[in-house]
Coordinates of C-alpha atoms and ligand atoms in Angstrom, one line a residue:
Chain A
X1 CA 105.2 66.1 86.1
X2 CA 106.4 65.6 82.6
X3 CA 109.7 67.3 81.7
X4 CA 108.1 69.2 78.7
X5 CA 105.7 70.9 81.0
X6 CA 108.5 72.1 83.2
X7 CA 110.6 73.2 80.3
X8 CA 107.6 75.0 78.9
X9 CA 107.2 76.9 82.1
X10 CA 110.9 77.7 82.3
X11 CA 110.9 79.1 78.8
X12 CA 107.8 81.3 79.3
X13 CA 109.2 82.4 82.7
X14 CA 112.4 83.4 81.0
X15 CA 110.5 85.4 78.4
X16 CA 108.3 87.3 80.8
X17 CA 111.3 87.8 83.1
X18 CA 113.1 89.9 80.5
X19 CA 110.1 92.2 80.3
X20 CA 109.8 92.4 84.1
X21 CA 113.5 93.3 84.2
X22 CA 113.0 96.2 81.8
X23 CA 110.1 97.5 83.9
X24 CA 112.2 97.1 87.1
X25 CA 115.3 98.8 85.7
X26 CA 113.4 102.0 85.0
X27 CA 112.3 102.1 88.6
X28 CA 115.8 101.1 89.9
X29 CA 117.5 103.8 87.8
X30 CA 115.4 106.5 89.3
X31 CA 115.7 105.2 92.8
X32 CA 119.5 104.8 92.5
X33 CA 119.8 108.4 91.4
X34 CA 117.6 110.1 94.0
X35 CA 116.2 107.6 96.5
X36 CA 112.7 108.3 95.3
X37 CA 110.3 105.4 94.4
X38 CA 108.0 106.2 91.5
X39 CA 104.7 104.7 92.8
X40 CA 103.1 105.7 89.5
X41 CA 105.4 103.4 87.5
X42 CA 102.6 100.9 86.9
X43 CA 100.4 103.7 85.6
X44 CA 103.2 104.8 83.2
X45 CA 103.1 101.2 81.9
X46 CA 99.3 101.4 81.6
X47 CA 99.6 104.6 79.6
X48 CA 102.1 103.1 77.2
X49 CA 99.8 100.1 76.7
X50 CA 96.7 102.3 76.1
X51 CA 98.8 104.5 73.7
X52 CA 99.7 101.4 71.8
X53 CA 96.0 100.3 71.8
X54 CA 94.7 103.6 70.5
X55 CA 97.5 104.0 67.9
X56 CA 96.5 100.5 66.6
X57 CA 92.8 101.1 66.7
X58 CA 92.8 104.7 65.3
X59 CA 95.7 104.7 62.9
X60 CA 96.4 101.0 62.3
X61 CA 99.9 101.3 63.8
X62 CA 101.3 98.0 64.8
X63 CA 102.4 97.6 68.4
X64 CA 106.0 97.0 67.2
X65 CA 106.0 100.4 65.6
X66 CA 104.6 101.8 68.8
X67 CA 107.7 100.8 70.6
X68 CA 109.7 103.8 69.6
X69 CA 106.7 106.1 69.8
X70 CA 105.9 105.0 73.4
X71 CA 109.6 105.3 74.2
X72 CA 109.6 108.9 73.1
X73 CA 106.3 109.8 74.7
X74 CA 107.1 108.2 78.0
X75 CA 110.5 109.9 78.0
X76 CA 108.7 113.2 77.7
X77 CA 106.2 112.2 80.3
X78 CA 109.0 111.3 82.7
X79 CA 110.7 114.6 82.2
X80 CA 107.5 116.6 82.6
X81 CA 106.7 114.7 85.9
X82 CA 110.1 115.4 87.2
X83 CA 110.0 119.1 86.3
X84 CA 106.4 119.6 87.3
X85 CA 106.3 117.5 90.5
X86 CA 109.4 115.8 91.6
X87 CA 111.9 118.6 91.4
X88 CA 109.6 120.6 93.7
X89 CA 109.6 118.0 96.5
X90 CA 113.2 116.9 96.4
X91 CA 113.8 118.2 100.0
X92 CA 110.3 117.4 101.2
X93 CA 109.9 114.6 103.8
X94 CA 109.8 111.1 102.5
X95 CA 106.2 110.7 103.2
X96 CA 105.3 113.7 101.0
X97 CA 107.4 112.2 98.2
X98 CA 105.6 108.9 98.5
X99 CA 102.2 110.6 98.4
X100 CA 103.2 112.7 95.4
X101 CA 104.0 109.8 93.1
X102 CA 101.3 107.6 94.7
X103 CA 98.8 110.3 94.1
X104 CA 99.9 110.7 90.5
X105 CA 99.4 107.0 90.0
X106 CA 95.8 107.2 91.4
X107 CA 95.1 110.2 89.3
X108 CA 96.3 108.5 86.1
X109 CA 94.4 105.4 86.8
X110 CA 91.2 107.3 87.5
X111 CA 91.7 109.4 84.4
X112 CA 92.1 106.3 82.4
X113 CA 88.9 104.8 83.8
X114 CA 87.0 108.1 83.2
X115 CA 88.1 108.5 79.6
X116 CA 88.5 104.9 78.5
X117 CA 86.3 103.0 80.9
X118 CA 87.3 99.9 82.9
X119 CA 86.8 97.6 79.9
X120 CA 89.4 95.2 78.9
X121 CA 90.8 96.0 75.4
X122 CA 92.9 94.0 73.0
X123 CA 95.0 95.4 70.2
X124 CA 92.9 94.5 67.1
X125 CA 95.4 92.9 64.8
X126 CA 99.1 92.7 64.9
X127 CA 101.9 91.6 62.6
X128 CA 103.5 89.4 65.2
X129 CA 101.3 86.5 66.2
X130 CA 101.2 82.7 66.4
X131 CA 103.5 80.4 68.1
X132 CA 107.0 79.3 67.6
X133 CA 107.6 75.5 67.8
X134 CA 111.0 74.8 69.3
X135 CA 111.1 71.0 69.1
X136 CA 107.9 70.5 71.0
X137 CA 108.2 73.7 73.1
X138 CA 105.6 76.2 72.1
X139 CA 106.4 79.9 72.6
X140 CA 104.1 82.7 71.6
X141 CA 105.9 84.9 69.0
X142 CA 104.7 88.1 70.7
X143 CA 106.3 87.0 73.9
X144 CA 109.5 86.0 72.1
X145 CA 109.7 89.3 70.3
X146 CA 108.9 91.1 73.6
X147 CA 111.7 89.4 75.4
X148 CA 114.3 90.0 72.7
X149 CA 113.3 93.6 72.3
X150 CA 113.4 94.0 76.1
X151 CA 116.9 92.5 76.3
X152 CA 118.0 94.8 73.5
X153 CA 116.7 97.8 75.3
X154 CA 118.3 96.5 78.5
X155 CA 121.6 96.1 76.8
X156 CA 121.5 99.5 75.3
X157 CA 120.7 101.1 78.6
X158 CA 123.6 99.2 80.2
X159 CA 126.0 100.4 77.6
X160 CA 124.7 103.9 77.8
X161 CA 125.1 104.0 81.6
X162 CA 128.5 102.4 81.7
X163 CA 130.2 103.5 78.5
X164 CA 129.0 107.0 77.7
X165 CA 130.1 110.2 79.4
X166 CA 126.5 111.1 80.3
X167 CA 126.0 107.6 81.7
X168 CA 129.1 108.1 83.9
X169 CA 127.7 111.4 85.0
X170 CA 124.5 109.7 86.0
X171 CA 126.4 107.1 88.0
X172 CA 128.5 109.8 89.6
X173 CA 125.4 111.7 90.6
X174 CA 123.8 108.6 92.1
X175 CA 127.0 107.9 94.1
X176 CA 127.6 111.4 95.4
X177 CA 125.7 114.3 94.0
X178 CA 127.7 116.9 95.8
X179 CA 131.0 115.5 94.5
X180 CA 129.4 115.3 91.0
X181 CA 128.5 118.9 91.3
X182 CA 132.1 119.7 92.0
X183 CA 132.9 118.1 88.6
X184 CA 130.4 120.4 86.8
X185 CA 127.5 118.0 86.7
X186 CA 124.1 119.5 87.4
X187 CA 122.2 117.0 89.5
X188 CA 118.9 118.6 88.3
X189 CA 119.8 117.7 84.7
X190 CA 120.7 114.1 85.7
X191 CA 117.5 113.6 87.7
X192 CA 115.5 114.9 84.8
X193 CA 117.3 112.5 82.4
X194 CA 116.9 109.7 84.9
X195 CA 113.2 110.2 85.0
X196 CA 113.1 110.4 81.2
X197 CA 115.1 107.2 80.7
X198 CA 113.4 105.3 83.5
X199 CA 110.0 106.1 82.0
X200 CA 111.2 105.3 78.5
X201 CA 112.0 101.8 79.7
X202 CA 108.6 101.3 81.0
X203 CA 107.2 102.8 77.7
X204 CA 109.0 100.2 75.7
X205 CA 107.8 97.4 78.0
X206 CA 104.2 98.7 77.7
X207 CA 104.2 98.7 73.9
X208 CA 105.6 95.1 73.9
X209 CA 103.1 93.8 76.5
X210 CA 100.2 95.3 74.5
X211 CA 101.1 92.9 71.8
X212 CA 99.7 90.0 73.8
X213 CA 98.0 91.2 77.0
X214 CA 94.6 92.8 77.6
X215 CA 94.7 96.5 78.4
X216 CA 92.7 98.1 81.2
X217 CA 93.2 101.0 83.7
X218 CA 94.5 98.7 86.5
X219 CA 96.8 96.7 84.3
X220 CA 99.9 98.3 85.7
X221 CA 99.3 97.3 89.3
X222 CA 100.6 93.7 89.2
X223 CA 103.6 94.7 87.0
X224 CA 104.5 97.5 89.2
X225 CA 104.3 95.2 92.3
X226 CA 106.6 92.7 90.6
X227 CA 108.9 95.5 89.6
X228 CA 109.2 96.8 93.2
X229 CA 110.0 93.2 94.3
X230 CA 112.5 92.9 91.5
X231 CA 114.2 96.1 92.5
X232 CA 114.4 95.1 96.1
X233 CA 115.5 91.6 95.2
X234 CA 118.2 92.8 92.7
X235 CA 119.4 95.5 95.0
X236 CA 118.2 99.1 94.9
X237 CA 119.8 101.0 92.1
X238 CA 121.6 98.1 90.6
X239 CA 121.1 97.6 86.8
X240 CA 122.4 94.1 86.6
X241 CA 120.5 93.3 89.7
X242 CA 117.2 94.3 88.0
X243 CA 117.9 92.0 85.1
X244 CA 118.7 89.0 87.3
X245 CA 115.9 89.6 89.7
X246 CA 113.4 90.2 86.8
X247 CA 114.3 86.9 85.3
X248 CA 114.2 85.1 88.6
X249 CA 110.7 86.5 89.3
X250 CA 109.6 85.4 85.8
X251 CA 110.9 81.9 86.5
X252 CA 109.4 81.6 90.0
X253 CA 106.1 82.9 88.8
X254 CA 105.9 80.4 85.9
X255 CA 107.2 77.4 87.8
X256 CA 105.2 78.2 90.9
X257 CA 102.1 78.5 88.7
X258 CA 102.7 74.8 87.7
X259 CA 102.4 73.5 91.2
X260 CA 100.0 76.0 92.7
X261 CA 98.3 77.9 89.9
X262 CA 96.1 80.2 92.0
X263 CA 98.9 81.3 94.2
X264 CA 101.8 81.7 91.8
X265 CA 102.6 85.1 93.2
X266 CA 102.8 83.7 96.7
X267 CA 105.9 81.9 95.5
X268 CA 107.3 85.2 94.3
X269 CA 106.7 86.9 97.6
X270 CA 108.1 83.9 99.6
X271 CA 111.2 84.1 97.6
X272 CA 111.4 87.8 98.1
X273 CA 111.0 87.5 101.8
X274 CA 113.7 84.8 102.0
X275 CA 116.2 86.9 100.1
X276 CA 115.4 90.0 102.0
X277 CA 115.7 88.3 105.4
X278 CA 119.1 86.8 104.4
X279 CA 120.4 89.6 102.4
X280 CA 118.5 92.9 103.0
X281 CA 120.5 94.9 100.5
X282 CA 119.3 92.5 97.7
X283 CA 121.4 90.3 95.5
X284 CA 123.5 93.1 93.9
X285 CA 122.7 95.8 96.4
X286 CA 125.1 98.2 98.0
X287 CA 123.1 99.2 101.1
Chain B
X1 CA 142.9 136.0 91.7
X2 CA 140.6 134.9 94.5
X3 CA 139.4 137.3 97.1
X4 CA 136.9 136.8 99.9
X5 CA 135.5 140.0 101.6
X6 CA 133.8 139.7 105.0
X7 CA 132.3 136.4 104.2
X8 CA 129.7 135.1 106.6
X9 CA 128.4 131.6 106.3
X10 CA 126.0 129.6 108.6
X11 CA 124.5 126.2 108.8
X12 CA 120.7 126.5 109.5
X13 CA 121.2 129.9 111.0
X14 CA 124.2 128.8 113.1
X15 CA 127.2 130.9 112.0
X16 CA 130.3 129.0 111.0
X17 CA 132.3 131.9 109.4
X18 CA 132.3 135.3 110.9
X19 CA 133.5 137.8 108.4
X20 CA 136.4 136.0 106.7
X21 CA 138.5 138.0 104.3
X22 CA 141.6 136.9 102.5
X23 CA 143.0 136.9 99.0
X24 CA 145.2 134.8 96.8
X25 CA 147.4 136.1 93.9
X26 CA 147.9 134.1 90.7
X27 CA 150.7 131.5 91.0
X28 CA 150.7 131.4 94.8
X29 CA 150.3 128.4 97.2
X30 CA 148.2 129.7 100.1
X31 CA 147.3 127.6 103.0
X32 CA 144.6 127.9 105.6
X33 CA 145.4 126.1 108.8
X34 CA 143.2 125.5 111.8
X35 CA 142.0 122.8 114.1
X36 CA 138.8 120.7 113.9
X37 CA 135.7 122.7 113.4
X38 CA 137.5 126.0 112.7
X39 CA 135.6 126.4 109.4
X40 CA 138.3 125.4 106.9
X41 CA 136.0 123.2 104.8
X42 CA 133.2 125.7 105.0
X43 CA 135.5 128.3 103.3
X44 CA 136.3 125.9 100.4
X45 CA 132.6 124.9 100.1
X46 CA 131.6 128.6 99.9
X47 CA 134.2 129.3 97.1
X48 CA 133.1 126.2 95.1
X49 CA 129.4 127.2 95.4
X50 CA 128.3 124.3 97.6
X51 CA 127.4 126.9 100.3
X52 CA 126.1 130.4 99.9
X53 CA 127.3 133.2 102.1
X54 CA 124.8 135.1 104.2
X55 CA 126.9 138.2 103.8
X56 CA 130.1 139.3 102.1
X57 CA 131.4 138.6 98.6
X58 CA 133.6 136.1 96.8
X59 CA 135.4 137.2 93.7
X60 CA 137.4 135.1 91.3
X61 CA 139.3 136.9 88.6
X62 CA 137.3 140.1 89.2
X63 CA 134.0 138.3 88.9
X64 CA 131.6 137.8 91.7
X65 CA 131.0 134.1 92.2
X66 CA 129.1 133.9 95.4
X67 CA 125.6 132.6 94.5
X68 CA 126.9 130.8 91.4
X69 CA 125.8 127.1 91.6
X70 CA 128.6 124.6 92.3
X71 CA 128.3 122.8 88.9
X72 CA 129.0 126.1 87.2
X73 CA 131.9 127.2 89.3
X74 CA 134.2 124.4 88.0
X75 CA 133.8 125.7 84.5
X76 CA 135.0 129.1 85.6
X77 CA 138.4 127.6 86.5
X78 CA 138.1 126.5 90.2
X79 CA 138.5 122.8 91.2
X80 CA 137.7 121.7 94.7
X81 CA 139.2 118.4 95.9
X82 CA 136.9 117.7 98.8
X83 CA 137.7 116.5 102.3
X84 CA 137.6 112.7 102.5
X85 CA 138.3 112.5 98.7
X86 CA 134.7 111.7 97.8
X87 CA 135.7 109.5 94.8
X88 CA 133.1 107.7 92.8
X89 CA 133.9 104.4 94.4
X90 CA 132.1 102.2 91.9
X91 CA 133.8 103.8 88.9
X92 CA 137.3 102.9 87.7
X93 CA 140.3 105.2 88.0
X94 CA 139.9 106.2 84.3
X95 CA 136.2 106.8 84.7
X96 CA 136.8 109.0 87.7
X97 CA 139.2 111.0 85.6
X98 CA 136.8 111.2 82.7
X99 CA 134.1 112.5 85.0
X100 CA 136.6 115.0 86.4
X101 CA 136.9 116.4 82.8
X102 CA 133.1 116.8 82.5
X103 CA 133.5 120.5 81.7
X104 CA 136.4 119.9 79.3
X105 CA 135.0 118.1 76.2
X106 CA 138.0 118.2 73.9
X107 CA 139.4 114.6 73.6
X108 CA 142.9 115.9 72.9
X109 CA 143.1 118.1 76.0
X110 CA 141.7 115.2 78.0
X111 CA 144.3 112.7 77.0
X112 CA 147.1 115.2 77.4
X113 CA 145.8 116.0 80.9
X114 CA 145.5 112.3 81.8
X115 CA 149.2 111.8 80.7
X116 CA 150.2 114.7 82.9
X117 CA 148.4 113.2 85.9
X118 CA 150.0 109.8 85.3
X119 CA 153.4 111.5 85.2
X120 CA 152.6 113.2 88.5
X121 CA 151.3 110.0 90.1
X122 CA 152.7 107.1 88.2
X123 CA 151.0 104.5 90.4
X124 CA 147.6 105.6 88.9
X125 CA 148.8 104.5 85.5
X126 CA 149.0 100.9 86.7
X127 CA 145.6 101.2 88.3
X128 CA 143.6 102.5 85.4
X129 CA 140.9 99.8 85.3
X130 CA 140.7 99.3 89.1
X131 CA 137.6 100.5 90.9
X132 CA 138.4 103.7 92.8
X133 CA 136.8 102.2 96.0
X134 CA 139.5 99.5 96.0
X135 CA 142.5 101.8 96.0
X136 CA 144.6 102.4 99.1
X137 CA 144.0 105.7 100.9
X138 CA 147.1 107.3 99.4
X139 CA 146.2 106.2 95.9
X140 CA 142.7 107.5 96.4
X141 CA 144.0 110.9 97.4
X142 CA 146.2 111.0 94.3
X143 CA 143.2 110.1 92.2
X144 CA 141.1 112.8 93.9
X145 CA 143.7 115.4 93.1
X146 CA 144.0 114.0 89.5
X147 CA 140.3 114.1 89.1
X148 CA 140.3 117.8 90.2
X149 CA 143.1 118.6 87.8
X150 CA 141.2 117.0 84.8
X151 CA 139.1 120.2 84.8
X152 CA 142.3 122.1 84.1
X153 CA 141.6 124.6 86.9
X154 CA 143.5 127.8 87.3
X155 CA 142.8 127.6 91.0
X156 CA 143.1 124.2 92.7
X157 CA 141.6 123.9 96.2
X158 CA 142.5 121.0 98.4
X159 CA 140.8 120.1 101.6
X160 CA 143.2 118.1 104.0
X161 CA 144.8 116.0 101.4
X162 CA 147.0 114.4 104.1
X163 CA 144.1 113.2 106.1
X164 CA 144.6 109.5 107.1
X165 CA 147.6 108.9 104.9
X166 CA 151.0 107.5 105.8
X167 CA 153.6 110.1 106.4
X168 CA 155.8 109.0 103.5
X169 CA 152.9 109.4 101.1
X170 CA 152.0 112.8 102.6
X171 CA 155.4 114.0 101.5
X172 CA 154.8 112.7 98.0
X173 CA 151.5 114.3 97.8
X174 CA 152.6 117.7 99.1
X175 CA 155.6 117.5 96.7
X176 CA 153.2 117.0 93.9
X177 CA 151.5 120.2 94.8
X178 CA 154.8 122.1 94.3
X179 CA 155.0 120.5 90.8
X180 CA 151.4 121.5 90.0
X181 CA 152.2 125.0 91.1
X182 CA 155.3 125.0 88.9
X183 CA 153.1 124.0 85.9
X184 CA 151.2 127.2 86.4
X185 CA 148.3 126.6 88.8
X186 CA 147.4 128.6 91.9
X187 CA 146.7 126.5 95.0
X188 CA 144.6 127.0 98.1
X189 CA 145.5 124.3 100.6
X190 CA 143.6 123.6 103.8
X191 CA 145.4 121.5 106.3
X192 CA 145.7 120.4 109.9
X193 CA 149.2 119.2 109.2
X194 CA 150.4 122.7 110.1
X195 CA 154.2 122.3 109.7
X196 CA 154.2 120.7 106.3
X197 CA 151.6 123.0 105.0
X198 CA 153.3 126.2 106.1
X199 CA 156.7 125.0 104.9
X200 CA 155.2 124.4 101.4
X201 CA 153.0 127.5 101.2
X202 CA 154.0 131.0 100.1
X203 CA 151.6 132.5 102.5
X204 CA 149.2 131.2 105.2
X205 CA 146.2 132.1 107.3
X206 CA 145.3 130.8 110.7
X207 CA 141.6 130.2 111.2
X208 CA 140.1 129.8 114.7
X209 CA 136.3 129.3 115.2
X210 CA 135.4 131.0 112.0
X211 CA 137.7 133.9 112.2
X212 CA 141.1 134.5 110.6
X213 CA 143.3 135.4 113.5
X214 CA 146.8 135.6 111.9
X215 CA 148.3 135.8 108.5
X216 CA 151.8 136.0 107.0
X217 CA 154.3 134.1 105.0
X218 CA 154.7 130.4 105.8
X219 CA 158.0 131.1 107.5
X220 CA 156.6 133.9 109.6
X221 CA 153.7 131.9 110.8
X222 CA 155.9 129.0 111.7
X223 CA 157.9 131.4 113.9
X224 CA 154.8 133.0 115.5
X225 CA 154.0 132.4 119.1
X226 CA 150.4 131.6 118.3
X227 CA 151.2 128.8 115.8
X228 CA 154.0 127.5 118.0
X229 CA 151.8 127.3 121.1
X230 CA 148.5 126.3 119.6
X231 CA 149.5 123.9 116.9
X232 CA 153.1 122.8 117.5
X233 CA 152.8 122.5 121.3
X234 CA 155.9 124.5 122.0
Ligands
ATP1 N1 126.5 120.3 107.4 C1 126.7 121.0 108.6 N2 125.6 121.2 109.3 C2 125.7 121.9 110.5 N3 126.9 122.4 111.0 C3 128.0 122.1 110.2 C4 128.0 121.4 109.0 N4 129.2 121.3 108.5 C5 130.0 122.0 109.4 N5 129.3 122.5 110.4 C6 129.8 123.2 111.6 O1 130.5 124.3 111.1 C7 131.7 124.5 111.8 C8 132.9 124.5 110.8 O2 133.0 123.2 110.2 P1 134.1 122.9 109.1 O3 133.7 121.6 108.5 O4 134.2 124.0 108.1 O5 135.4 122.8 109.9 P2 136.8 122.3 109.5 O6 137.7 123.4 109.8 O7 136.8 121.9 108.1 O8 137.1 121.1 110.4 P3 137.9 119.7 110.1 O9 139.3 120.0 110.3 O10 137.4 118.8 111.2 O11 137.5 119.2 108.8 C9 131.8 123.4 112.8 O12 131.4 124.0 114.0 C10 130.9 122.4 112.3 O13 130.3 121.7 113.4
MG2 MG1 137.1 120.2 107.1

């Protein structure tokens, strides 16, 4: 296999990996805080993509401008879902919690099909398009922009969680919510914020992906699946782990696709199984 | 300053405290001693709002606080240094102190408080950027106390600060409590280390299976038959 082809795959894998990481970190943040997996995470992504699509179609708003809009809308959605559903089932059995978010996902997907049909949509015209020629390596500009923006969002999140007082309060709550309460931190407030921020991440990712991918009600499924794997691979609740795992998955997917195009996700799952068998807590996990 | 009146607390309907009453005046060090499972931690958790009494009342500075959520009690002026320290292991020493000051937003007050804590426990000053989980047991206890002090409480409650710590360090830690008291705080100390606790305290209570069975000054309790037989093996 020629080197350029391999390099090409590595480059596109890296780019997609950054977006996977942003999707995964939203999931990981929520899980780290309260040991709840948001099984509607993929549908949140789908909603952000459709929002971007409709904003472009109806108001001519470019997907890049939709990034902050989707971030804000998804933050609000996350807070509402926490307040309306999650906060009521905090002490419910785990199965009930799984059904609650899973059911929400099914509901959102069906609603999207009902209102918007199962058709594939593409954002009509966008500012960022074309390809970047890096000495023979061709990278789509939308992908390049998406990965840079995803990394920026990721870095901001990291600084927020590790450097600000509210971020420390989130970390304290995820380590020991009772001890955090003794410091004056309301776990309810932190959970709400965690759902808001976790959903905001996926909102940003959705707007960025809408720049170059078709949009349809089931679009979130594959991304959510990869995000669950990234969270498990990186270690549940670990922010850095989500980044590393997201990039690894992007790489494995792209390089695996070179050798075995129809089964590229098999390579991802095999890698996941290997890591989980050797190191069940994930690469950066604490369990 | 703090008074409990006939407080009953249970876990899932199983009672752990049967009508506990006691009070603490401002400026005192009061200790509650008792063996494993007597209900000492349950008392502190009830005061700090982690548990709600089934009956009875808890008052702090004339105000009823039973039923107030834990995250609000700190702001009223009560810090609870929990059993087993419960530090945020993946945060640094400084970050733990910052989280301890969550209810105290003024940066000036915070850095003054941090300096006071470093004066009290100089070793923490050298450990500022170290993760709390990597400190020694004694250092962790100092940090736990420091984290509690960051809230500038008027009442500081400590649950077995000597647990699992070398005897020499226990002395240091208990001596620090005398200094904290001298700087104006009121202290409620729960201990199984009966002799040291009673020597340090102005007054004490003996707790057995959820009931206060004896009270008096530290010296009186040390001389009492009950304490001598049940806890000192004499
Ligand atoms: N979370 C809980 N669930 C059920 N029962 C509990 C719980 N915590 C404490 N108990 C019970 O309540 C009683 C008092 O416990 P508590 O922890 O207050 O004792 P303690 O005096 O602090 O003991 P130790 O010195 O071992 O810390 C014990 O019988 C204990 O088994
Ligand atoms: Mg105890």
